C-alpha cells in the first residue's frame, strides 16, 4: 500500500541549503509526531554547502563539513541524493538524474541560485564562480598556480565580492586583486561603516574600480563597457544571480531572474501546491522583493513548513512577514564590519567594526547548526524568525 493510500501527505523538498533544510526539518518533525506527513529531501550532494563560506574554500581554507543525512537524523525525513532534471507539474512528479521519479502532493522548491554568468559574454567559459564547493576548489587550485604579481579580478562589488576580494588579498598578498563593480563597495552602509570598509580594502591593497560595467570575459582579460580592458590571470564572477531554469520549464510563473513568483504565503502564484523558498523565490514584502541571504532564507523555509502544517490541520495560512536586521561583512579573518539595518535593509546609525564585528559575525554564521538542533525538539508550535533572524514562537 503506498503513502497516498494510507492517507499520508507526500512532501518533496528540492534542495537542502539553509531554506530547504529548515523547511524539511520543521515539517518532518511535525509529521513524525502526527504520523500524517512523509517528507523526502532531494539534494545533489550529501554534504551540506555553507554558501556563505565558499569564499574561504576558494582561498584554500578548510571549513567544517556537515552531512545532510546526519542533520536530518531523528526527524523522520528521507534523504535522496540526485540532481533534479525535471518537474512535471501536471502529474506532480519530480525526475532525478538516474531516471527515478518521485511523486508529491506538495512540493517545496529550494534549489537556490547560481551566478548569472549568461548575462556577460565569455563569463560562462572563462570565469570562476562560487556556485558550489567544487567550483570554489577549482579557483583555489588556480590561485596556487599564479605567480608573483599575477592579477585576479573579482567581478561584482556586492557583499560576496567584498568578502571574496578581502580573503584573496589576505591569503595571497603576492597577487594584485581588483574589485570591479557598478557601485562603490559598501554603498548601502552608513558613513562610518562605509569609511571603515574602504580603509580595510585599502589596507589589504585591493584596487577598487567602481562605476565599471563588465562587457566580456576573455581568456586572460576582461573588457569593460567603456572600451577599457584589463589583463587577468583569473576572474571570479559574483555579479548577480539567477535561478535554475527548472521552474520555468515546468510552466511555473517566474520573474526575469527565473525565481518562482509567490503569494503572501510563499505558494507559487500559478501552482499553489508548490512553495518556493530562499534564493529560488521572488517574495514581495512591503519594501520590495527580498534579496537572497541566509538571514532571509531560513525564515522562508520555516514559514513554508508551518503553512503546510497549518493547512493539513485544517487551519488558514498566515502571510509571511520578514524584516532585515543586520549586514555582517568579513574583511579577512581578523576584521569585519556589521551594519545594523531597518527592516527594509536601509542602514541604521549603529554598526560594529574590528574584532567586535568579527566575533558577532562568527556567532551569527554558526547559528544555523544549534538552530537545526532546536528544530528537532520543537513542540507542536514552532519556531519562526519574523524579523531578521530573531527566534520567536509561532502557534
Short mmCIF file of C-alpha atoms in Angstrom, two decimals, residues 26-382:
data_model
loop_
_atom_site.label_atom_id
_atom_site.label_comp_id
_atom_site.label_asym_id
_atom_site.label_seq_id
_atom_site.Cartn_x
_atom_site.Cartn_y
_atom_site.Cartn_z
CA UNK A 26 10.36 21.68 10.63
CA UNK A 27 7.82 19.75 8.59
CA UNK A 28 9.28 16.29 9.20
CA UNK A 29 9.29 16.74 12.98
CA UNK A 30 5.64 17.76 12.92
CA UNK A 31 4.73 14.97 10.52
CA UNK A 32 6.54 12.43 12.65
CA UNK A 33 4.58 13.49 15.73
CA UNK A 34 1.27 13.18 13.89
CA UNK A 35 2.18 10.33 11.52
CA UNK A 36 0.49 12.14 8.65
CA UNK A 37 3.34 13.59 6.56
CA UNK A 38 6.07 11.87 4.58
CA UNK A 39 8.99 14.23 3.84
CA UNK A 40 11.59 13.46 1.17
CA UNK A 41 14.62 15.72 0.68
CA UNK A 42 16.40 15.68 -2.67
CA UNK A 43 19.88 17.17 -3.00
CA UNK A 44 22.76 16.70 -5.41
CA UNK A 45 25.29 16.07 -2.63
CA UNK A 46 25.25 14.51 0.82
CA UNK A 47 27.42 17.33 2.12
CA UNK A 48 25.71 20.50 3.30
CA UNK A 49 27.02 23.51 1.39
CA UNK A 50 27.70 26.56 3.55
CA UNK A 51 27.36 29.09 0.75
CA UNK A 52 28.39 31.98 2.97
CA UNK A 53 31.78 30.30 3.49
CA UNK A 54 32.58 29.36 -0.11
CA UNK A 55 34.93 32.32 -0.44
CA UNK A 56 37.04 30.62 2.25
CA UNK A 57 37.12 27.40 0.23
CA UNK A 58 38.13 29.43 -2.83
CA UNK A 59 41.21 30.71 -0.99
CA UNK A 60 42.32 27.27 0.18
CA UNK A 61 40.94 27.41 3.71
CA UNK A 62 39.30 24.45 5.40
CA UNK A 63 35.76 24.72 6.70
CA UNK A 64 33.65 22.40 8.82
CA UNK A 65 31.78 19.66 6.99
CA UNK A 66 28.22 18.62 7.76
CA UNK A 67 26.48 15.68 6.11
CA UNK A 68 22.79 16.02 5.30
CA UNK A 69 21.72 12.53 6.41
CA UNK A 70 23.24 13.36 9.80
CA UNK A 71 21.47 16.70 10.01
CA UNK A 72 18.18 15.00 9.13
CA UNK A 73 18.74 12.11 11.53
CA UNK A 74 15.91 11.77 14.02
CA UNK A 75 13.46 13.92 12.08
CA UNK A 76 11.83 11.15 10.05
CA UNK A 77 12.72 12.81 6.74
CA UNK A 78 14.08 10.61 3.94
CA UNK A 79 17.17 11.78 2.03
CA UNK A 80 17.58 11.12 -1.70
CA UNK A 81 20.82 12.03 -3.41
CA UNK A 82 20.46 13.17 -7.01
CA UNK A 83 20.28 16.06 -9.46
CA UNK A 84 16.78 17.22 -10.27
CA UNK A 85 16.33 17.12 -14.05
CA UNK A 86 12.63 17.89 -14.47
CA UNK A 87 9.39 18.73 -12.69
CA UNK A 88 6.05 17.60 -14.11
CA UNK A 89 3.52 19.92 -12.51
CA UNK A 90 0.62 18.12 -14.19
CA UNK A 91 1.36 14.67 -12.78
CA UNK A 92 3.07 16.09 -9.68
CA UNK A 93 6.29 14.17 -10.09
CA UNK A 94 9.96 15.06 -9.90
CA UNK A 95 12.57 13.31 -12.06
CA UNK A 96 16.17 12.98 -10.94
CA UNK A 97 19.27 12.15 -12.94
CA UNK A 98 19.09 8.36 -12.58
CA UNK A 99 15.58 8.48 -14.13
CA UNK A 100 13.84 7.88 -10.82
CA UNK A 101 10.53 9.67 -10.40
CA UNK A 102 9.29 10.92 -7.05
CA UNK A 103 5.57 11.71 -6.65
CA UNK A 104 4.46 14.57 -4.44
CA UNK A 105 1.29 16.11 -3.08
CA UNK A 106 3.15 19.26 -2.04
CA UNK A 107 6.49 20.44 -3.41
CA UNK A 108 8.92 22.79 -1.67
CA UNK A 109 11.25 24.32 -4.26
CA UNK A 110 14.53 25.37 -2.62
CA UNK A 111 17.13 24.92 -5.35
CA UNK A 112 18.69 28.33 -4.74
CA UNK A 113 20.53 30.41 -7.31
CA UNK A 114 23.76 30.46 -9.29
CA UNK A 115 25.99 33.20 -10.66
CA UNK A 116 24.30 34.95 -13.57
CA UNK A 117 27.15 34.31 -15.99
CA UNK A 118 24.83 34.11 -19.01
CA UNK A 119 24.42 37.90 -18.99
CA UNK A 120 28.09 38.58 -19.77
CA UNK A 121 29.67 37.04 -22.88
CA UNK A 122 32.53 34.73 -22.02
CA UNK A 123 31.79 34.56 -18.30
CA UNK A 124 30.34 31.06 -18.55
CA UNK A 125 33.52 29.75 -20.21
CA UNK A 126 36.32 31.83 -18.72
CA UNK A 127 35.26 32.99 -15.22
CA UNK A 128 35.25 31.16 -11.91
CA UNK A 129 32.18 31.13 -9.65
CA UNK A 130 31.18 30.23 -6.11
CA UNK A 131 28.19 28.15 -7.17
CA UNK A 132 29.40 25.04 -5.32
CA UNK A 133 32.31 23.74 -3.23
CA UNK A 134 33.70 22.13 -6.41
CA UNK A 135 33.68 25.49 -8.21
CA UNK A 136 35.36 27.17 -5.25
CA UNK A 137 38.03 24.44 -5.14
CA UNK A 138 38.77 24.99 -8.83
CA UNK A 139 39.55 28.64 -8.11
CA UNK A 140 41.71 27.69 -5.13
CA UNK A 141 43.76 25.39 -7.37
CA UNK A 142 44.13 28.11 -9.98
CA UNK A 143 45.29 30.67 -7.41
CA UNK A 144 48.09 28.36 -6.28
CA UNK A 145 49.47 28.34 -9.82
CA UNK A 146 49.53 32.11 -10.32
CA UNK A 147 52.98 33.56 -9.81
CA UNK A 148 54.22 36.75 -8.15
CA UNK A 149 52.46 39.85 -9.46
CA UNK A 150 49.60 37.99 -11.11
CA UNK A 151 46.19 39.63 -11.31
CA UNK A 152 42.85 38.37 -10.02
CA UNK A 153 39.69 40.30 -10.84
CA UNK A 154 36.61 39.98 -8.65
CA UNK A 155 33.63 40.99 -10.78
CA UNK A 156 30.87 42.22 -8.50
CA UNK A 157 31.16 44.77 -5.68
CA UNK A 158 28.32 43.43 -3.53
CA UNK A 159 28.79 41.59 -0.25
CA UNK A 160 30.14 38.38 -1.80
CA UNK A 161 32.54 40.37 -3.95
CA UNK A 162 33.83 42.36 -0.99
CA UNK A 163 34.35 39.30 1.20
CA UNK A 164 35.98 37.34 -1.63
CA UNK A 165 38.36 40.16 -2.55
CA UNK A 166 39.40 40.58 1.09
CA UNK A 167 40.12 36.85 1.52
CA UNK A 168 42.04 36.75 -1.76
CA UNK A 169 44.21 39.73 -0.84
CA UNK A 170 44.89 38.46 2.66
CA UNK A 171 45.69 34.87 1.68
CA UNK A 172 47.61 35.74 -1.48
CA UNK A 173 49.44 39.04 -0.80
CA UNK A 174 51.70 38.44 -3.81
CA UNK A 175 48.74 38.88 -6.16
CA UNK A 176 47.14 42.04 -7.49
CA UNK A 177 43.44 41.96 -6.57
CA UNK A 178 40.99 44.21 -8.42
CA UNK A 179 37.40 44.61 -7.17
CA UNK A 180 35.24 45.58 -10.12
CA UNK A 181 31.63 46.75 -9.93
CA UNK A 182 28.98 49.24 -10.91
CA UNK A 183 28.67 50.65 -7.39
CA UNK A 184 31.05 51.64 -4.62
CA UNK A 185 31.74 48.79 -2.16
CA UNK A 186 29.72 49.40 0.97
CA UNK A 187 27.37 51.88 -0.70
CA UNK A 188 24.46 50.54 1.40
CA UNK A 189 26.25 51.10 4.72
CA UNK A 190 26.17 54.20 6.89
CA UNK A 191 29.02 56.67 6.55
CA UNK A 192 31.07 55.31 9.47
CA UNK A 193 30.80 51.68 8.37
CA UNK A 194 31.47 52.53 4.71
CA UNK A 195 34.56 54.55 5.61
CA UNK A 196 35.87 51.68 7.73
CA UNK A 197 35.23 49.17 4.95
CA UNK A 198 37.01 51.26 2.33
CA UNK A 199 40.00 51.74 4.66
CA UNK A 200 40.18 47.96 5.16
CA UNK A 201 40.19 47.36 1.39
CA UNK A 202 42.98 49.94 1.03
CA UNK A 203 44.96 48.30 3.83
CA UNK A 204 44.70 44.96 2.02
CA UNK A 205 45.95 46.56 -1.19
CA UNK A 206 42.74 45.91 -3.13
CA UNK A 207 42.23 48.12 -6.18
CA UNK A 208 38.63 49.25 -6.45
CA UNK A 209 37.15 50.04 -9.86
CA UNK A 210 33.63 51.31 -9.29
CA UNK A 211 31.20 52.56 -11.96
CA UNK A 212 32.68 49.83 -14.13
CA UNK A 213 30.42 47.55 -16.15
CA UNK A 214 31.80 44.22 -17.29
CA UNK A 215 31.16 43.68 -21.00
CA UNK A 216 33.08 40.48 -21.80
CA UNK A 217 35.36 37.91 -20.19
CA UNK A 218 38.20 36.65 -22.37
CA UNK A 219 40.94 34.08 -21.74
CA UNK A 220 43.39 36.21 -19.77
CA UNK A 221 41.47 39.51 -19.77
CA UNK A 222 38.18 41.33 -19.30
CA UNK A 223 36.63 44.05 -21.41
CA UNK A 224 34.62 46.87 -19.87
CA UNK A 225 31.61 48.64 -21.33
CA UNK A 226 33.63 51.86 -21.72
CA UNK A 227 36.09 50.08 -24.03
CA UNK A 228 38.84 49.64 -21.46
CA UNK A 229 40.41 46.20 -20.92
CA UNK A 230 42.24 44.63 -18.00
CA UNK A 231 44.59 41.65 -18.08
CA UNK A 232 43.70 38.93 -15.59
CA UNK A 233 45.13 35.55 -14.60
CA UNK A 234 41.78 34.63 -13.04
CA UNK A 235 38.32 36.19 -12.91
CA UNK A 236 35.84 35.47 -10.12
CA UNK A 237 32.29 36.30 -11.24
CA UNK A 238 29.93 37.23 -8.39
CA UNK A 239 27.96 40.00 -10.12
CA UNK A 240 24.37 38.87 -9.65
CA UNK A 241 22.48 35.59 -9.52
CA UNK A 242 19.75 33.74 -11.38
CA UNK A 243 17.62 30.71 -10.59
CA UNK A 244 17.84 27.34 -12.31
CA UNK A 245 15.60 27.01 -15.41
CA UNK A 246 13.65 24.06 -13.98
CA UNK A 247 10.75 26.12 -12.66
CA UNK A 248 10.22 28.00 -15.91
CA UNK A 249 10.48 24.75 -17.90
CA UNK A 250 7.76 23.25 -15.71
CA UNK A 251 5.41 26.11 -16.57
CA UNK A 252 5.53 27.92 -13.24
CA UNK A 253 5.22 31.70 -13.09
CA UNK A 254 8.74 33.13 -12.70
CA UNK A 255 10.33 36.59 -12.71
CA UNK A 256 13.07 37.90 -15.00
CA UNK A 257 15.72 36.04 -12.98
CA UNK A 258 13.88 32.71 -13.11
CA UNK A 259 12.68 32.86 -9.50
CA UNK A 260 9.24 31.47 -8.70
CA UNK A 261 6.73 34.25 -8.06
CA UNK A 262 4.94 33.60 -4.76
CA UNK A 263 1.86 34.83 -2.99
CA UNK A 264 1.85 36.12 0.57
CA UNK A 265 2.08 32.57 2.00
CA UNK A 266 5.06 31.57 -0.24
CA UNK A 267 2.95 29.45 -2.60
CA UNK A 268 3.51 29.68 -6.34
CA UNK A 269 1.01 32.09 -7.85
CA UNK A 270 0.45 29.66 -10.73
CA UNK A 271 0.70 26.32 -8.90
CA UNK A 272 -0.49 26.58 -5.27
CA UNK A 273 0.69 23.05 -4.42
CA UNK A 274 4.26 24.30 -4.89
CA UNK A 275 6.06 26.51 -2.34
CA UNK A 276 9.20 28.46 -3.20
CA UNK A 277 11.74 29.46 -0.54
CA UNK A 278 15.18 31.03 -0.29
CA UNK A 279 17.03 32.34 -3.33
CA UNK A 280 14.70 30.44 -5.69
CA UNK A 281 11.70 32.59 -4.73
CA UNK A 282 10.62 36.10 -5.72
CA UNK A 283 8.98 37.11 -2.43
CA UNK A 284 7.44 40.54 -2.22
CA UNK A 285 7.31 42.42 1.08
CA UNK A 286 6.21 45.97 1.77
CA UNK A 287 9.68 47.29 0.94
CA UNK A 288 10.03 45.29 -2.30
CA UNK A 289 11.30 41.88 -3.39
CA UNK A 290 13.57 40.13 -0.87
CA UNK A 291 17.19 39.59 -1.83
CA UNK A 292 18.86 36.25 -1.24
CA UNK A 293 20.65 35.79 2.09
CA UNK A 294 20.86 33.12 4.77
CA UNK A 295 19.26 35.73 7.04
CA UNK A 296 16.11 35.61 4.95
CA UNK A 297 16.39 32.07 3.57
CA UNK A 298 15.90 30.12 6.78
CA UNK A 299 12.75 32.03 7.81
CA UNK A 300 11.16 31.36 4.41
CA UNK A 301 11.78 27.63 4.82
CA UNK A 302 10.33 27.66 8.32
CA UNK A 303 7.27 29.62 7.22
CA UNK A 304 6.57 27.29 4.29
CA UNK A 305 6.70 24.30 6.65
CA UNK A 306 4.39 25.94 9.16
CA UNK A 307 1.96 26.90 6.40
CA UNK A 308 1.83 23.35 5.03
CA UNK A 309 1.33 22.04 8.55
CA UNK A 310 -1.48 24.51 9.22
CA UNK A 311 -3.31 23.59 6.02
CA UNK A 312 -3.05 19.88 6.77
CA UNK A 313 -4.62 20.57 10.15
CA UNK A 314 -7.47 22.48 8.53
CA UNK A 315 -6.26 25.90 9.62
CA UNK A 316 -5.86 29.00 7.47
CA UNK A 317 -2.34 30.01 6.37
CA UNK A 318 -0.74 33.23 7.55
CA UNK A 319 1.14 35.71 5.36
CA UNK A 320 4.93 35.75 5.51
CA UNK A 321 6.46 38.83 7.10
CA UNK A 322 10.18 39.48 7.21
CA UNK A 323 12.43 42.39 8.04
CA UNK A 324 16.22 42.56 7.79
CA UNK A 325 18.22 43.08 10.94
CA UNK A 326 21.89 43.35 10.02
CA UNK A 327 24.51 43.15 7.28
CA UNK A 328 27.68 41.36 8.51
CA UNK A 329 30.71 41.59 6.17
CA UNK A 330 34.01 39.82 6.78
CA UNK A 331 37.18 41.62 5.71
CA UNK A 332 39.63 38.77 6.00
CA UNK A 333 39.99 36.53 9.04
CA UNK A 334 40.73 39.24 11.60
CA UNK A 335 38.50 42.09 10.54
CA UNK A 336 34.84 42.75 9.76
CA UNK A 337 32.09 45.32 9.75
CA UNK A 338 28.50 44.76 10.84
CA UNK A 339 25.82 47.21 9.79
CA UNK A 340 22.54 47.05 11.70
CA UNK A 341 19.58 47.82 9.50
CA UNK A 342 15.94 48.75 9.43
CA UNK A 343 13.52 46.03 8.28
CA UNK A 344 13.80 47.26 4.67
CA UNK A 345 17.59 46.83 4.73
CA UNK A 346 18.45 50.53 4.96
CA UNK A 347 21.27 51.32 7.41
CA UNK A 348 20.75 52.38 11.00
CA UNK A 349 23.26 54.54 12.84
CA UNK A 350 24.60 51.55 14.79
CA UNK A 351 27.46 49.46 13.39
CA UNK A 352 30.29 47.29 14.68
CA UNK A 353 33.86 47.17 13.37
CA UNK A 354 37.08 45.29 14.04
CA UNK A 355 37.29 42.39 16.49
CA UNK A 356 33.82 43.02 17.92
CA UNK A 357 32.36 42.70 14.44
CA UNK A 358 34.40 39.52 13.82
CA UNK A 359 33.06 37.93 17.00
CA UNK A 360 29.50 38.93 16.17
CA UNK A 361 29.69 37.65 12.59
CA UNK A 362 31.21 34.32 13.56
CA UNK A 363 28.46 33.82 16.14
CA UNK A 364 25.79 34.57 13.54
CA UNK A 365 27.44 32.36 10.93
CA UNK A 366 27.47 29.43 13.34
CA UNK A 367 23.83 29.99 14.32
CA UNK A 368 22.20 27.56 11.82
CA UNK A 369 23.65 24.46 13.50
CA UNK A 370 22.22 24.91 17.01
CA UNK A 371 19.04 26.20 15.37
CA UNK A 372 18.57 22.96 13.39
CA UNK A 373 19.13 21.05 16.62
CA UNK A 374 16.41 23.07 18.35
CA UNK A 375 14.05 22.42 15.45
CA UNK A 376 14.27 18.67 16.01
CA UNK A 377 12.95 19.12 19.56
CA UNK A 378 10.11 21.51 18.78
CA UNK A 379 6.70 21.01 20.35
CA UNK A 380 3.52 21.31 18.33
CA UNK A 381 4.02 25.07 17.95
CA UNK A 382 7.13 26.06 16.11
#
